[in-house]
């Protein structure tokens, strides 16, 4: 009996799961989760302004503020502004958007790790997955949780990115944050296509996990209850 149990529960590598929606979508989820945390977590950029001293518009300078993930912009100061126009006061960007960015990246990383674990289970222990429906139920619950987390984190990050664009836009800084000692003009506008892509990947992951929930649900007893096997129940009466 022990040998039979070991044989049934041991590793049995089978790549046929990748041909089914259950395994194929999991590969897509693994792939797009990588792009989600890479496009957001690996971003760095800078905003620049042209400034001169009031009232004579003398001593023109180009200053810049470099920022990156996790976007604690209130810790980022403009470089090249030291002892300019007779002031020693530092000039910082405003806002801390680390919570939404870090939450988004954390969900992407955990989704990436879970996809690896699920694929190992699908490919090596699919017989265990099919024989004991509790694994399918656990998989279904986790899939629903990740679907919800992708919705929340992607929405929060989309709002955070909108605020980051506003705070770091040179034209907005000139209009709303230029100190009275300076005359400011905007530098080149920032290119944030990479961060826009990260938001798109977030909502794409939401769609993938929501769609995958249906295929995982079909593997559970909630969709197909196990057949009744009552040994005391006799054969159905024959009709005459």
Short mmCIF file of C-alpha atoms in Angstrom, two decimals:
data_model
loop_
_atom_site.label_atom_id
_atom_site.label_comp_id
_atom_site.label_asym_id
_atom_site.label_seq_id
_atom_site.Cartn_x
_atom_site.Cartn_y
_atom_site.Cartn_z
CA UNK A 1 0.00 0.00 0.00
CA UNK A 2 2.83 2.40 0.85
CA UNK A 3 4.49 1.76 -2.50
CA UNK A 4 1.21 2.37 -4.30
CA UNK A 5 0.68 5.65 -2.42
CA UNK A 6 4.23 6.78 -3.19
CA UNK A 7 3.76 5.95 -6.85
CA UNK A 8 0.50 7.90 -7.06
CA UNK A 9 1.83 10.97 -5.23
CA UNK A 10 5.32 11.10 -6.77
CA UNK A 11 6.58 13.31 -9.56
CA UNK A 12 5.11 12.44 -12.96
CA UNK A 13 6.28 15.02 -15.47
CA UNK A 14 3.63 15.68 -18.11
CA UNK A 15 3.59 18.75 -20.39
CA UNK A 16 0.07 18.11 -21.70
CA UNK A 17 -1.26 20.68 -19.20
CA UNK A 18 0.38 23.43 -21.27
CA UNK A 19 -1.94 22.54 -24.15
CA UNK A 20 -4.98 23.16 -21.95
CA UNK A 21 -6.30 26.61 -20.94
CA UNK A 22 -5.50 25.88 -17.28
CA UNK A 23 -1.76 25.60 -17.93
CA UNK A 24 -1.45 27.86 -20.96
CA UNK A 25 -3.05 30.87 -19.24
CA UNK A 26 -0.82 30.29 -16.22
CA UNK A 27 2.21 30.65 -18.50
CA UNK A 28 0.80 33.94 -19.82
CA UNK A 29 0.21 35.13 -16.24
CA UNK A 30 3.81 34.27 -15.35
CA UNK A 31 5.07 36.08 -18.44
CA UNK A 32 3.06 39.28 -17.98
CA UNK A 33 3.72 39.48 -14.25
CA UNK A 34 7.43 39.81 -15.12
CA UNK A 35 6.68 42.76 -17.39
CA UNK A 36 4.48 44.32 -14.71
CA UNK A 37 7.11 44.58 -12.00
CA UNK A 38 9.97 45.19 -14.46
CA UNK A 39 8.35 48.18 -16.22
CA UNK A 40 7.37 49.82 -12.92
CA UNK A 41 10.15 48.79 -10.56
CA UNK A 42 12.95 49.47 -13.03
CA UNK A 43 11.88 52.96 -14.06
CA UNK A 44 13.98 56.10 -13.61
CA UNK A 45 13.54 59.53 -15.15
CA UNK A 46 14.22 63.19 -14.67
CA UNK A 47 12.44 66.51 -15.04
CA UNK A 48 14.28 69.70 -15.97
CA UNK A 49 13.68 73.45 -15.88
CA UNK A 50 15.43 76.58 -17.09
CA UNK A 51 15.70 79.18 -14.33
CA UNK A 52 17.12 82.69 -13.96
CA UNK A 53 17.24 85.19 -11.12
CA UNK A 54 14.62 87.89 -10.72
CA UNK A 55 14.32 90.77 -11.38
CA UNK A 56 17.01 91.09 -14.07
CA UNK A 57 16.75 87.51 -15.42
CA UNK A 58 20.48 87.00 -14.93
CA UNK A 59 22.56 83.88 -14.40
CA UNK A 60 20.51 81.43 -16.44
CA UNK A 61 20.74 77.79 -15.41
CA UNK A 62 19.32 74.47 -16.39
CA UNK A 63 18.37 72.39 -13.34
CA UNK A 64 17.08 68.85 -13.10
CA UNK A 65 15.54 66.46 -10.59
CA UNK A 66 16.09 62.73 -11.09
CA UNK A 67 13.53 60.31 -9.66
CA UNK A 68 12.90 56.58 -9.75
CA UNK A 69 10.89 53.77 -8.20
CA UNK A 70 9.44 53.82 -5.53
CA UNK A 71 8.65 57.49 -6.35
CA UNK A 72 9.19 59.20 -3.01
CA UNK A 73 9.28 62.49 -4.84
CA UNK A 74 9.35 64.62 -1.69
CA UNK A 75 12.91 63.34 -1.13
CA UNK A 76 14.01 64.39 -4.62
CA UNK A 77 15.64 67.80 -4.95
CA UNK A 78 16.66 69.82 -7.97
CA UNK A 79 20.37 69.75 -8.69
CA UNK A 80 22.27 72.84 -9.78
CA UNK A 81 20.23 75.24 -7.66
CA UNK A 82 22.70 75.55 -4.75
CA UNK A 83 23.58 79.16 -3.83
CA UNK A 84 21.54 80.41 -6.75
CA UNK A 85 19.97 83.87 -6.65
CA UNK A 86 21.40 84.41 -3.17
CA UNK A 87 19.41 81.63 -1.52
CA UNK A 88 20.57 78.37 0.04
CA UNK A 89 17.10 76.85 0.31
CA UNK A 90 16.64 73.44 -1.32
CA UNK A 91 13.91 72.91 -3.89
CA UNK A 92 12.17 69.54 -3.79
CA UNK A 93 9.49 67.81 -5.79
CA UNK A 94 6.28 67.09 -3.89
CA UNK A 95 4.39 63.95 -2.98
CA UNK A 96 5.10 60.38 -1.89
CA UNK A 97 3.65 57.77 -4.25
CA UNK A 98 5.61 54.80 -2.96
CA UNK A 99 2.59 53.06 -1.43
CA UNK A 100 0.74 52.49 -4.71
CA UNK A 101 3.93 51.69 -6.65
CA UNK A 102 5.27 49.23 -4.07
CA UNK A 103 1.86 47.59 -3.65
CA UNK A 104 1.62 47.07 -7.41
CA UNK A 105 5.13 45.64 -7.70
CA UNK A 106 4.61 43.39 -4.66
CA UNK A 107 1.46 41.87 -6.18
CA UNK A 108 3.30 41.32 -9.46
CA UNK A 109 6.20 39.57 -7.70
CA UNK A 110 3.92 37.32 -5.64
CA UNK A 111 1.87 36.49 -8.75
CA UNK A 112 5.10 35.58 -10.54
CA UNK A 113 6.12 33.24 -7.70
CA UNK A 114 2.69 31.65 -7.45
CA UNK A 115 2.62 30.99 -11.20
CA UNK A 116 5.93 29.15 -10.92
CA UNK A 117 4.60 26.99 -8.07
CA UNK A 118 1.32 26.32 -9.87
CA UNK A 119 3.08 25.34 -13.10
CA UNK A 120 5.34 22.93 -11.22
CA UNK A 121 2.23 21.36 -9.69
CA UNK A 122 0.38 21.21 -13.03
CA UNK A 123 3.31 19.65 -14.89
CA UNK A 124 4.66 17.33 -12.22
CA UNK A 125 1.71 16.47 -9.99
CA UNK A 126 -1.34 16.81 -12.24
CA UNK A 127 -2.53 13.36 -11.16
CA UNK A 128 -2.63 14.57 -7.55
CA UNK A 129 -4.42 17.75 -8.64
CA UNK A 130 -7.12 15.71 -10.42
CA UNK A 131 -7.54 13.02 -7.76
CA UNK A 132 -7.89 15.34 -4.76
CA UNK A 133 -10.21 18.23 -5.62
CA UNK A 134 -9.09 20.17 -2.55
CA UNK A 135 -6.04 21.34 -4.52
CA UNK A 136 -8.26 22.69 -7.28
CA UNK A 137 -10.38 24.47 -4.66
CA UNK A 138 -7.27 26.04 -3.09
CA UNK A 139 -6.08 27.06 -6.55
CA UNK A 140 -9.48 28.61 -7.28
CA UNK A 141 -9.54 30.63 -4.05
CA UNK A 142 -6.00 31.93 -4.61
CA UNK A 143 -6.86 32.82 -8.21
CA UNK A 144 -9.86 34.86 -7.02
CA UNK A 145 -7.70 36.64 -4.45
CA UNK A 146 -5.10 37.56 -7.07
CA UNK A 147 -7.85 38.75 -9.42
CA UNK A 148 -9.08 41.14 -6.74
CA UNK A 149 -5.55 42.25 -5.85
CA UNK A 150 -4.73 42.97 -9.49
CA UNK A 151 -7.85 45.13 -9.71
CA UNK A 152 -6.99 47.11 -6.59
CA UNK A 153 -3.25 47.46 -7.23
CA UNK A 154 -3.62 48.38 -10.92
CA UNK A 155 -6.27 50.99 -10.14
CA UNK A 156 -4.17 52.46 -7.33
CA UNK A 157 -1.07 52.53 -9.49
CA UNK A 158 -2.96 54.15 -12.38
CA UNK A 159 -4.07 56.93 -10.02
CA UNK A 160 -0.54 57.24 -8.60
CA UNK A 161 0.95 57.48 -12.08
CA UNK A 162 -1.48 60.25 -13.00
CA UNK A 163 -0.33 62.22 -9.94
CA UNK A 164 3.35 61.54 -10.70
CA UNK A 165 2.91 62.88 -14.23
CA UNK A 166 1.31 66.03 -12.87
CA UNK A 167 3.93 66.63 -10.18
CA UNK A 168 6.92 66.03 -12.48
CA UNK A 169 5.59 67.85 -15.55
CA UNK A 170 7.91 70.84 -16.21
CA UNK A 171 5.01 73.02 -17.33
CA UNK A 172 3.04 72.25 -14.15
CA UNK A 173 6.08 72.93 -11.97
CA UNK A 174 6.59 76.29 -13.67
CA UNK A 175 2.93 77.18 -13.24
CA UNK A 176 2.45 76.07 -9.63
CA UNK A 177 5.75 75.45 -7.84
CA UNK A 178 8.36 77.91 -9.12
CA UNK A 179 9.83 79.86 -6.15
CA UNK A 180 9.36 83.61 -6.23
CA UNK A 181 13.13 84.20 -6.39
CA UNK A 182 13.32 82.57 -9.82
CA UNK A 183 11.96 83.04 -13.28
CA UNK A 184 11.22 79.54 -14.57
CA UNK A 185 10.60 78.09 -18.00
CA UNK A 186 9.85 74.43 -18.68
CA UNK A 187 12.36 71.99 -20.06
CA UNK A 188 11.52 68.99 -22.27
CA UNK A 189 8.41 67.04 -21.33
CA UNK A 190 8.99 63.63 -19.79
CA UNK A 191 8.47 60.40 -21.69
CA UNK A 192 6.66 57.93 -19.44
CA UNK A 193 5.66 55.32 -21.98
CA UNK A 194 7.27 52.62 -19.84
CA UNK A 195 5.09 53.50 -16.84
CA UNK A 196 2.00 53.69 -19.06
CA UNK A 197 2.87 50.19 -20.23
CA UNK A 198 3.11 48.99 -16.63
CA UNK A 199 -0.47 50.11 -16.00
CA UNK A 200 -1.61 48.35 -19.17
CA UNK A 201 0.12 45.14 -18.05
CA UNK A 202 -1.62 45.43 -14.69
CA UNK A 203 -5.09 45.46 -16.21
CA UNK A 204 -4.07 42.78 -18.70
CA UNK A 205 -3.12 40.59 -15.74
CA UNK A 206 -6.50 41.34 -14.22
CA UNK A 207 -8.21 40.03 -17.35
CA UNK A 208 -6.00 36.93 -17.46
CA UNK A 209 -6.56 36.01 -13.81
CA UNK A 210 -10.32 36.64 -14.06
CA UNK A 211 -10.51 34.41 -17.14
CA UNK A 212 -8.33 31.75 -15.54
CA UNK A 213 -10.64 31.67 -12.52
CA UNK A 214 -13.31 30.07 -14.71
CA UNK A 215 -11.03 27.26 -15.90
CA UNK A 216 -9.83 26.58 -12.35
CA UNK A 217 -13.44 26.62 -11.15
CA UNK A 218 -14.27 23.86 -13.65
CA UNK A 219 -11.69 21.64 -11.94
CA UNK A 220 -13.38 21.95 -8.53
CA UNK A 221 -16.29 20.07 -6.99
CA UNK A 222 -18.22 23.34 -7.04
CA UNK A 223 -18.65 22.93 -10.78
CA UNK A 224 -18.83 19.14 -11.03
CA UNK A 225 -19.77 17.38 -7.77
CA UNK A 226 -18.14 13.98 -7.30
CA UNK A 227 -20.33 10.99 -8.19
CA UNK A 228 -22.19 9.44 -5.29
CA UNK A 229 -20.72 6.10 -4.26
CA UNK A 230 -22.96 4.55 -1.59
CA UNK A 231 -22.16 0.83 -1.20
CA UNK A 232 -25.47 0.18 0.60
CA UNK A 233 -27.50 1.55 -2.28
CA UNK A 234 -28.61 -1.17 -4.60
CA UNK A 235 -29.04 -0.98 -8.36
CA UNK A 236 -31.94 1.18 -9.61
CA UNK A 237 -35.23 -0.75 -10.04
CA UNK A 238 -35.80 -2.06 -13.51
CA UNK A 239 -38.86 -0.76 -15.35
CA UNK A 240 -41.26 -3.29 -16.77
#
